XYZ file of N, CA and C in Angstrom:
588
model
N 0.844 -1.181 0.000
C 0.000 0.000 0.000
C 0.882 1.235 0.000
N 0.281 2.352 -0.268
C 1.038 3.585 -0.395
C 1.320 4.247 0.948
N 0.589 3.849 1.994
C 0.813 4.386 3.332
C 1.732 3.452 4.108
N 2.414 4.005 5.099
C 3.183 3.161 6.005
C 2.213 2.366 6.871
N 2.711 1.334 7.506
C 1.872 0.579 8.421
C 1.591 1.437 9.651
N 0.381 1.371 10.201
C 0.052 2.221 11.357
C 0.827 1.800 12.607
N 0.969 2.714 13.553
C 1.603 2.353 14.827
C 0.815 1.229 15.499
N 1.518 0.335 16.131
C 0.869 -0.821 16.760
C 0.393 -0.451 18.154
N -0.924 -0.333 18.303
C -1.523 -0.163 19.618
C -2.458 -1.352 19.846
N -3.217 -1.320 20.912
C -4.082 -2.460 21.246
C -5.145 -2.708 20.181
N -5.706 -1.631 19.601
C -6.739 -1.808 18.572
C -6.153 -2.433 17.307
N -4.992 -1.964 16.904
C -4.335 -2.522 15.714
C -3.974 -3.977 15.964
N -3.423 -4.247 17.134
C -3.069 -5.630 17.480
C -4.303 -6.535 17.427
N -5.441 -6.039 17.900
C -6.670 -6.841 17.880
C -7.086 -7.149 16.443
N -6.995 -6.149 15.558
C -7.329 -6.394 14.150
C -6.386 -7.428 13.538
N -5.099 -7.275 13.799
C -4.113 -8.204 13.247
C -4.325 -9.609 13.806
N -4.605 -9.695 15.101
C -4.833 -11.009 15.715
C -6.071 -11.693 15.126
N -7.125 -10.905 14.847
C -8.320 -11.479 14.225
C -7.976 -12.097 12.869
N -7.179 -11.380 12.075
C -6.763 -11.913 10.772
C -5.947 -13.193 10.934
N -4.992 -13.155 11.843
C -4.151 -14.353 12.048
C -4.999 -15.546 12.473
N -5.996 -15.293 13.335
C -6.866 -16.377 13.799
C -7.725 -16.928 12.663
N -8.245 -16.048 11.791
C -9.147 -16.507 10.743
C -8.428 -16.939 9.471
N -7.349 -16.239 9.103
C -6.698 -16.497 7.820
C -5.269 -17.030 7.928
N -4.669 -16.897 9.090
C -3.292 -17.363 9.265
C -2.250 -16.307 8.931
N -2.667 -15.131 8.520
C -1.768 -14.024 8.192
C -2.543 -12.718 8.302
N -1.825 -11.591 8.298
C -2.480 -10.286 8.336
C -2.710 -9.829 6.901
N -3.961 -9.574 6.579
C -4.323 -9.132 5.232
C -3.819 -7.719 4.959
N -3.460 -7.467 3.718
C -3.051 -6.116 3.333
C -4.160 -5.104 3.607
N -5.415 -5.495 3.376
C -6.536 -4.595 3.659
C -6.566 -4.196 5.126
N -6.284 -5.140 5.990
C -6.308 -4.857 7.423
C -5.212 -3.878 7.786
N -4.038 -4.038 7.192
C -2.940 -3.096 7.456
C -3.344 -1.676 7.065
N -4.094 -1.542 5.985
C -4.555 -0.229 5.539
C -5.634 0.318 6.474
N -6.678 -0.458 6.684
C -7.810 0.005 7.481
C -7.472 0.127 8.961
N -6.352 -0.435 9.393
C -5.943 -0.321 10.793
C -5.536 1.104 11.158
N -5.391 1.974 10.161
C -5.148 3.373 10.478
C -6.301 3.970 11.268
N -7.514 3.464 11.058
C -8.685 3.957 11.788
C -9.583 2.777 12.163
N -9.225 2.051 13.220
C -10.054 0.917 13.631
C -11.510 1.292 13.898
N -11.748 2.520 14.346
C -13.118 2.949 14.605
C -13.921 3.027 13.307
N -13.304 3.551 12.253
C -13.987 3.623 10.958
C -14.132 2.230 10.372
N -13.124 1.398 10.542
C -13.203 0.009 10.085
C -14.412 -0.679 10.711
N -14.581 -0.509 12.017
C -15.713 -1.120 12.712
C -17.034 -0.551 12.211
N -17.077 0.756 11.960
C -18.320 1.381 11.486
C -18.687 0.908 10.078
N -17.689 0.809 9.190
C -17.944 0.343 7.825
C -18.404 -1.111 7.842
N -17.750 -1.923 8.653
C -18.135 -3.332 8.772
C -19.554 -3.454 9.316
N -19.879 -2.648 10.315
C -21.227 -2.688 10.894
C -22.276 -2.224 9.888
N -21.947 -1.213 9.098
C -22.902 -0.730 8.092
C -23.166 -1.793 7.041
N -22.107 -2.467 6.582
C -22.296 -3.540 5.586
C -23.136 -4.666 6.171
N -22.869 -5.016 7.417
C -23.642 -6.094 8.056
C -25.099 -5.675 8.230
N -25.322 -4.425 8.599
C -26.689 -3.943 8.798
C -27.488 -3.980 7.504
N -26.827 -3.758 6.383
C -27.527 -3.745 5.090
C -28.148 -5.091 4.759
N -27.631 -6.163 5.335
C -28.158 -7.484 4.994
C -28.724 -8.242 6.207
N -28.737 -7.581 7.364
C -29.328 -8.212 8.542
C -30.834 -8.345 8.329
N -31.359 -9.500 8.664
C -32.793 -9.783 8.477
C -33.233 -9.586 7.038
N -32.357 -9.897 6.117
C -32.636 -9.736 4.691
C -32.857 -11.094 4.051
N -33.609 -11.096 2.962
C -33.788 -12.322 2.180
C -32.623 -12.535 1.218
N -31.666 -11.602 1.185
C -30.485 -11.807 0.339
C -29.665 -12.961 0.904
N -29.328 -13.900 0.046
C -28.571 -15.074 0.469
C -27.073 -14.809 0.400
N -26.286 -15.735 0.913
C -24.831 -15.635 0.793
C -24.422 -15.569 -0.678
N -25.075 -16.381 -1.508
C -24.789 -16.371 -2.944
C -25.124 -15.019 -3.560
N -26.270 -14.453 -3.149
C -26.660 -13.130 -3.648
C -25.581 -12.097 -3.326
N -25.166 -12.069 -2.074
C -24.164 -11.081 -1.654
C -22.850 -11.295 -2.381
N -22.447 -12.533 -2.548
C -21.194 -12.803 -3.256
C -21.281 -12.350 -4.710
N -22.416 -12.601 -5.362
C -22.582 -12.159 -6.750
C -22.548 -10.637 -6.833
N -23.172 -9.956 -5.875
C -23.153 -8.497 -5.855
C -21.730 -7.961 -5.725
N -20.953 -8.556 -4.826
C -19.580 -8.068 -4.623
C -18.708 -8.379 -5.835
N -18.834 -9.574 -6.381
C -18.040 -9.940 -7.560
C -18.319 -8.976 -8.709
N -19.582 -8.705 -8.974
C -19.929 -7.791 -10.066
C -19.475 -6.371 -9.767
N -19.609 -5.952 -8.522
C -19.147 -4.614 -8.124
C -17.642 -4.499 -8.314
N -16.910 -5.489 -7.839
C -15.445 -5.465 -7.954
C -15.004 -5.471 -9.412
N -15.669 -6.269 -10.229
C -15.302 -6.331 -11.646
C -15.583 -5.000 -12.341
N -16.766 -4.423 -12.080
C -17.118 -3.145 -12.711
C -16.209 -2.022 -12.231
N -15.764 -2.089 -10.995
C -14.884 -1.077 -10.410
C -13.422 -1.300 -10.797
N -13.086 -2.534 -11.211
C -11.703 -2.859 -11.528
C -10.885 -3.149 -10.288
N -11.527 -3.690 -9.264
C -10.888 -3.979 -7.977
C -10.501 -5.451 -7.907
N -9.222 -5.722 -8.143
C -8.762 -7.113 -8.167
C -8.809 -7.773 -6.793
N -8.551 -7.015 -5.749
C -8.506 -7.594 -4.395
C -9.855 -8.226 -4.043
N -10.926 -7.440 -4.110
C -12.251 -7.970 -3.777
C -12.721 -8.984 -4.818
N -12.314 -8.797 -6.078
C -12.691 -9.756 -7.119
C -12.128 -11.136 -6.802
N -10.889 -11.182 -6.374
C -10.267 -12.465 -6.039
C -10.882 -13.069 -4.777
N -11.008 -12.241 -3.728
C -11.532 -12.755 -2.459
C -12.970 -13.232 -2.605
N -13.811 -12.412 -3.220
C -15.213 -12.777 -3.347
C -15.449 -13.724 -4.511
N -14.580 -13.708 -5.516
C -14.653 -14.709 -6.578
C -14.422 -16.098 -6.011
N -13.439 -16.193 -5.121
C -13.187 -17.472 -4.445
C -14.401 -17.889 -3.628
N -14.993 -16.927 -2.911
C -16.163 -17.233 -2.082
C -17.343 -17.675 -2.940
N -17.591 -16.947 -4.037
C -18.702 -17.315 -4.920
C -18.463 -18.680 -5.553
N -17.225 -18.971 -5.916
C -16.907 -20.291 -6.486
C -17.214 -21.397 -5.485
N -16.954 -21.149 -4.212
C -17.256 -22.132 -3.171
C -18.757 -22.304 -2.998
N -19.495 -21.197 -3.084
C -20.943 -21.244 -2.889
C -21.690 -21.796 -4.101
N -21.129 -21.572 -5.301
C -21.773 -22.043 -6.528
C -20.780 -22.947 -7.251
N -20.031 -22.377 -8.184
C -18.956 -23.101 -8.863
C -18.009 -22.078 -9.485
N -16.830 -22.538 -9.865
C -15.794 -21.634 -10.380
C -16.202 -20.976 -11.690
N -16.942 -21.694 -12.534
C -17.362 -21.102 -13.809
C -18.332 -19.943 -13.600
N -19.267 -20.089 -12.659
C -20.192 -18.992 -12.357
C -19.420 -17.769 -11.896
N -18.496 -17.967 -10.974
C -17.698 -16.841 -10.470
C -16.903 -16.193 -11.591
N -16.258 -16.999 -12.418
C -15.451 -16.459 -13.516
C -16.317 -15.705 -14.514
N -17.491 -16.250 -14.824
C -18.393 -15.562 -15.753
C -18.797 -14.188 -15.235
N -19.176 -14.114 -13.977
C -19.582 -12.827 -13.423
C -18.411 -11.858 -13.354
N -17.219 -12.359 -13.102
C -16.032 -11.494 -13.096
C -15.747 -10.919 -14.480
N -16.110 -11.669 -15.504
C -15.933 -11.181 -16.884
C -17.141 -10.380 -17.366
N -18.164 -10.252 -16.532
C -19.366 -9.524 -16.927
C -20.274 -10.321 -17.829
N -20.133 -11.633 -17.813
C -20.942 -12.516 -18.650
C -22.000 -13.188 -17.782
N -23.270 -12.894 -18.047
C -24.331 -13.455 -17.225
C -25.073 -14.599 -17.903
N -24.821 -14.827 -19.186
C -25.442 -15.944 -19.878
C -25.047 -17.258 -19.229
N -26.016 -18.105 -18.971
C -25.737 -19.396 -18.356
C -25.653 -19.347 -16.838
N -25.692 -18.140 -16.260
C -25.675 -17.987 -14.807
C -27.113 -18.037 -14.308
N -27.316 -18.637 -13.153
C -28.648 -18.731 -12.546
C -29.306 -17.349 -12.584
N -30.588 -17.267 -12.998
C -31.228 -15.976 -13.262
C -31.159 -14.953 -12.121
N -31.358 -15.385 -10.887
C -31.320 -14.435 -9.759
C -29.930 -13.818 -9.630
N -28.896 -14.649 -9.692
C -27.530 -14.129 -9.577
C -27.180 -13.243 -10.767
N -27.643 -13.631 -11.948
C -27.387 -12.825 -13.144
C -28.043 -11.450 -13.019
N -29.274 -11.416 -12.525
C -29.973 -10.141 -12.370
C -29.284 -9.255 -11.338
N -28.861 -9.852 -10.229
C -28.158 -9.071 -9.208
C -26.824 -8.556 -9.728
N -26.097 -9.376 -10.467
C -24.809 -8.944 -11.024
C -25.004 -7.821 -12.032
N -26.034 -7.940 -12.847
C -26.333 -6.886 -13.823
C -26.667 -5.583 -13.103
N -27.473 -5.675 -12.055
C -27.841 -4.495 -11.282
C -26.595 -3.854 -10.654
N -25.753 -4.663 -10.018
C -24.546 -4.125 -9.385
C -23.669 -3.406 -10.401
N -23.521 -3.987 -11.559
C -22.704 -3.364 -12.615
C -23.282 -2.021 -13.017
N -24.606 -1.951 -13.157
C -25.257 -0.689 -13.518
C -25.073 0.364 -12.429
N -25.213 -0.042 -11.181
C -25.067 0.891 -10.059
C -23.652 1.450 -10.017
N -22.665 0.613 -10.261
C -21.274 1.069 -10.237
C -20.979 1.982 -11.416
N -21.358 1.574 -12.594
C -20.963 2.302 -13.811
C -21.729 3.600 -14.034
N -23.040 3.580 -13.809
C -23.823 4.794 -14.043
C -25.166 4.688 -13.328
N -25.192 5.030 -12.043
C -26.449 4.897 -11.304
C -27.568 5.778 -11.842
N -27.220 6.856 -12.530
C -28.255 7.717 -13.090
C -28.914 7.126 -14.333
N -28.352 6.056 -14.863
C -28.900 5.446 -16.071
C -29.836 4.274 -15.770
N -30.012 3.937 -14.494
C -30.923 2.841 -14.177
C -32.359 3.265 -14.469
N -33.195 2.258 -14.714
C -34.577 2.528 -15.122
C -35.550 1.676 -14.311
N -36.841 2.007 -14.353
C -37.836 1.144 -13.713
C -37.801 -0.277 -14.290
N -37.449 -0.404 -15.559
C -37.351 -1.737 -16.169
C -36.224 -2.560 -15.535
N -35.128 -1.892 -15.175
C -34.027 -2.583 -14.496
C -34.492 -3.124 -13.143
N -35.241 -2.313 -12.426
C -35.780 -2.748 -11.135
C -36.787 -3.881 -11.345
N -37.577 -3.785 -12.404
C -38.546 -4.848 -12.704
C -37.843 -6.182 -12.932
N -36.651 -6.156 -13.540
C -35.887 -7.398 -13.753
C -35.526 -8.051 -12.423
N -35.258 -7.238 -11.414
C -34.962 -7.785 -10.093
C -36.210 -8.375 -9.453
N -37.326 -7.727 -9.649
C -38.585 -8.260 -9.116
C -38.941 -9.591 -9.785
N -38.637 -9.700 -11.073
C -38.964 -10.925 -11.815
C -38.223 -12.148 -11.288
N -37.084 -11.958 -10.628
C -36.336 -13.102 -10.079
C -36.608 -13.288 -8.591
N -37.677 -12.624 -8.095
C -38.127 -12.881 -6.738
C -37.675 -11.900 -5.681
N -37.048 -10.820 -6.069
C -36.617 -9.841 -5.075
C -37.732 -8.836 -4.818
N -37.990 -8.576 -3.551
C -38.937 -7.545 -3.181
C -38.242 -6.197 -3.114
N -39.026 -5.160 -2.923
C -38.457 -3.813 -2.885
C -37.445 -3.654 -1.749
N -37.720 -4.270 -0.614
C -36.764 -4.181 0.497
C -35.423 -4.801 0.100
N -35.455 -5.984 -0.518
C -34.205 -6.637 -0.926
C -33.484 -5.831 -2.012
N -34.231 -5.201 -2.890
C -33.618 -4.367 -3.925
C -32.918 -3.179 -3.273
N -33.557 -2.573 -2.296
C -32.936 -1.476 -1.556
C -31.680 -1.964 -0.849
N -31.783 -3.100 -0.158
C -30.632 -3.640 0.576
C -29.482 -3.981 -0.369
N -29.795 -4.565 -1.505
C -28.750 -4.900 -2.482
C -28.047 -3.645 -2.964
N -28.807 -2.589 -3.178
C -28.229 -1.337 -3.668
C -27.356 -0.684 -2.603
N -27.808 -0.693 -1.369
C -26.989 -0.181 -0.265
C -25.719 -1.008 -0.139
N -25.848 -2.332 -0.207
C -24.699 -3.227 -0.082
C -23.668 -2.933 -1.170
N -24.113 -2.767 -2.417
C -23.209 -2.438 -3.520
C -22.522 -1.105 -3.253
N -23.275 -0.120 -2.812
C -22.714 1.210 -2.573
C -21.654 1.181 -1.475
N -21.913 0.439 -0.424
C -20.925 0.327 0.656
C -19.675 -0.425 0.189
N -19.869 -1.481 -0.604
C -18.719 -2.213 -1.148
C -17.905 -1.312 -2.069
N -18.594 -0.477 -2.833
C -17.919 0.450 -3.740
C -17.061 1.440 -2.953
N -17.580 1.959 -1.862
C -16.796 2.872 -1.023
C -15.566 2.160 -0.459
N -15.755 0.944 0.028
C -14.655 0.153 0.585
C -13.580 -0.080 -0.473
N -13.988 -0.498 -1.661
C -13.046 -0.761 -2.750
C -12.306 0.497 -3.180
N -12.993 1.618 -3.174
C -12.369 2.868 -3.595
C -11.218 3.236 -2.674
N -11.409 3.086 -1.376
C -10.333 3.365 -0.415
C -9.163 2.417 -0.656
N -9.451 1.138 -0.792
C -8.386 0.144 -1.002
C -7.588 0.445 -2.261
N -8.287 0.703 -3.345
C -7.616 0.921 -4.626
C -6.840 2.234 -4.639
N -7.433 3.287 -4.110
C -6.773 4.593 -4.124
C -5.487 4.586 -3.307
N -5.455 3.774 -2.247
C -4.281 3.750 -1.374
C -3.384 2.543 -1.621
N -3.595 1.875 -2.761
C -2.641 0.884 -3.246
C -2.634 -0.468 -2.569
N -3.726 -0.880 -1.951
C -3.765 -2.204 -1.319
C -3.727 -3.286 -2.391
N -2.716 -4.118 -2.343
C -2.560 -5.222 -3.303
C -3.179 -6.499 -2.754
N -3.697 -7.352 -3.621
C -4.172 -8.657 -3.154
C -3.043 -9.415 -2.444
N -3.393 -10.104 -1.406
C -2.411 -10.887 -0.660
C -1.935 -12.078 -1.478
N -0.661 -12.367 -1.407
C -0.092 -13.536 -2.080
C -0.845 -14.797 -1.654
N -1.144 -14.895 -0.359
C -1.837 -16.075 0.156
C -3.233 -16.209 -0.445
N -3.888 -15.093 -0.687
C -5.205 -15.109 -1.317
C -5.092 -15.602 -2.746
N -4.166 -15.017 -3.482
C -3.995 -15.375 -4.892
C -3.720 -16.867 -5.047
N -2.964 -17.419 -4.132
C -2.589 -18.836 -4.209
C -3.764 -19.777 -3.941
N -4.876 -19.244 -3.417
C -5.992 -20.124 -3.049
C -7.234 -19.968 -3.930
N -7.188 -19.074 -4.906
C -8.372 -18.918 -5.762
C -8.364 -19.984 -6.854
N -9.551 -20.425 -7.276
C -9.602 -21.365 -8.397
C -8.978 -20.746 -9.644
N -8.402 -21.571 -10.473
C -7.725 -21.098 -11.687
C -8.662 -20.281 -12.573
N -9.936 -20.697 -12.651
C -10.901 -19.978 -13.484
C -11.105 -18.550 -12.987
N -11.130 -18.386 -11.675
C -11.301 -17.067 -11.077
C -10.063 -16.214 -11.333
N -8.894 -16.769 -11.086
C -7.644 -16.022 -11.315
C -7.536 -15.571 -12.768
N -7.914 -16.434 -13.692
C -7.821 -16.096 -15.119
C -8.794 -14.990 -15.508
N -9.914 -14.884 -14.788
C -10.925 -13.878 -15.123
C -10.592 -12.493 -14.576
N -9.697 -12.432 -13.596
C -9.353 -11.146 -12.987
C -8.158 -10.567 -13.741
N -8.481 -9.757 -14.738
C -7.460 -9.157 -15.604
C -7.415 -7.644 -15.412
N -7.743 -7.187 -14.219
C -7.852 -5.760 -13.929
C -7.343 -5.503 -12.519
N -7.090 -4.252 -12.241
C -6.732 -3.848 -10.888
C -5.281 -4.096 -10.539
N -4.991 -3.970 -9.268
C -3.630 -4.145 -8.752
C -3.287 -5.628 -8.687
N -1.993 -5.911 -8.687
C -1.538 -7.291 -8.623
C -0.780 -7.552 -7.335
N -0.744 -8.810 -6.934
C 0.097 -9.204 -5.815
C 1.520 -9.303 -6.357
N 2.398 -8.503 -5.848
C 3.759 -8.388 -6.381
C 4.401 -9.739 -6.626
N 4.742 -9.965 -7.882
C 5.474 -11.167 -8.234
C 4.658 -12.441 -8.260
N 3.363 -12.359 -7.999
C 2.565 -13.576 -7.946
C 1.493 -13.590 -9.030
N 0.733 -12.548 -9.128
C -0.427 -12.513 -10.035
C -0.204 -11.401 -11.042
N -0.175 -11.768 -12.302
C -0.042 -10.719 -13.312
C -0.996 -10.988 -14.450
N -2.015 -10.122 -14.578
C -3.006 -10.330 -15.619
C -2.414 -10.091 -17.005
């Protein structure tokens, strides 16, 4: 990243320890966001609130993030959530959505990915017909609102990461399915490991 690592205090240590416990290493994103653990907690809470008591499934959220990351050109989230979506569905579905290809993808996930891409690229160009496509795959107005909030929050998160040079972790790159890695031809690279 473009910033130095933050001074190590108890809050930073707690963030780093959480990463080590869950992933076995400290993520580059955590090193960046550790500059403001309070904001990190608030952003995480806002994202969680957007889907609390929601009918959006894990697959729905993963498709939203994958499409958001691809439209934004964010390799870090594309790899992390591409891996997650591949686990929840299959590697081809994840790779297709990363390439912006919705043909052959389950209709609900395809509609959500299309919506996320539209929200990222030009939110002023969305139409009532676009919203109707989401309703046709079973989403109610509340879920459509939640999906849109979720995309917007992910977009803000990705913008901070990308602007401040957070690279995908080598350990992350080494664990994504080959189909997902091949589909991520944008964004920053993990030095010496991933080169689109």
